[in-house]
Amino acid sequence: QQQVKQSPQSLIVQKGGISIINCAYENTAFDYFPWYQQFPGKGPALLIAIRPDVSEKKEGRFTISFNKSAKQFSLHIMDSQPGDSATYFCAASMDAGGTSYGKLTFGQGTILTVHP
Amino acid sequence: NAGVMQNPRHLVRRRGQEARLRCSPMKGHSHVYWYRQLPEEGLKFMVYLQKENIIDESGMPKERFSAEFPKEGPSILRIQQVVRGDSAAYFCASSRGLIANTGELFFGEGSRLTVL
């Protein structure tokens, strides 16, 4: 019930295309959903995050869509660029036991490759 | 403002030896989290600490693993009598306060442990 399932495992997109990564969760107590970007040899960096009181959040070329009833959320990268090539992780957490959202449950990751 | 600093970046140990991984949080951050990333998997929460206190260690293996965050100095993740299955990247993250208030968890670049 604590799992977050992410798909696809890998994704190849042409420059200028749209990259879409999907995640699904089971635990309805989750109420914070961030996306992280990780380059090889580096730590994850927060890209964008959403809470379930909104269905969509957009920051630049990155958009999170959230479907509370389906327990799914997705990341859309518009006008994908070669510099976006990285591993993307969705995550989920909740304010429980005093950890207040820092205890993240991560998806398995999606390796995105954007061809020039 | 320096980011989360982890050292060593790479560590090689033989089975049965001890591994000590250090994490200095960002300046002004008093909340530290440790995560483990096995090859081609997402990050898994291990432990959450505040200065001199372990808040949540539900992700820590019951044996051989310990963590501390003393009043002075870095947080340390200690693995005793390492086995090959401990080979992984260990990431430290820090936050100024509770994520609900500050919105972001900052990750270090990780310490990559290889057990021969």
CSV table of C-alpha atoms in Angstrom, one decimal, chain A residues 32 36 38 41-44 46 51 89 98-104 106-108, chain B residues 9 33 35 37 42-43 45 48 56 58 91 98-100 103-104 107-109 112:
chain,number,residue,atom,x,y,z
A,32,TYR,CA,2.1,15.6,-1.3
A,36,TYR,CA,12.5,14.9,-8.9
A,38,GLN,CA,18.4,13.2,-11.4
A,41,GLY,CA,26.3,11.0,-10.6
A,42,LYS,CA,24.1,13.6,-9.0
A,43,GLY,CA,21.5,13.7,-6.3
A,44,PRO,CA,17.8,14.2,-7.1
A,46,LEU,CA,13.0,18.9,-6.9
A,51,ARG,CA,-1.0,18.8,-3.5
A,89,PHE,CA,11.3,10.1,-10.2
A,98,GLY,CA,6.3,13.8,12.8
A,99,THR,CA,8.2,13.4,9.5
A,100,SER,CA,6.0,15.9,7.8
A,101,TYR,CA,6.4,15.0,4.1
A,102,GLY,CA,10.2,14.4,4.2
A,103,LYS,CA,9.7,10.7,4.3
A,104,LEU,CA,9.2,10.2,0.6
A,106,PHE,CA,9.7,7.1,-4.6
A,107,GLY,CA,8.7,5.5,-7.9
A,108,GLN,CA,11.1,3.3,-9.7
B,9,ARG,CA,31.7,10.3,-2.7
B,33,TYR,CA,17.1,12.3,6.0
B,35,TYR,CA,17.9,7.4,1.5
B,37,GLN,CA,19.3,3.8,-4.0
B,42,GLY,CA,14.2,4.4,-6.8
B,43,LEU,CA,15.3,5.8,-3.6
B,45,PHE,CA,13.8,6.1,2.9
B,48,TYR,CA,15.0,10.9,9.6
B,56,ASP,CA,11.9,8.0,12.3
B,58,SER,CA,11.5,2.8,10.1
B,91,PHE,CA,21.8,10.0,-0.4
B,98,LEU,CA,9.1,20.7,8.2
B,99,ILE,CA,8.5,20.2,4.5
B,100,ALA,CA,5.0,21.3,4.8
B,103,GLY,CA,8.4,23.1,0.5
B,104,GLU,CA,11.7,21.5,-0.4
B,107,PHE,CA,19.6,16.2,-1.7
B,108,GLY,CA,23.4,15.7,-1.7
B,109,GLU,CA,25.3,14.1,-4.5
B,112,ARG,CA,28.5,5.3,-3.6
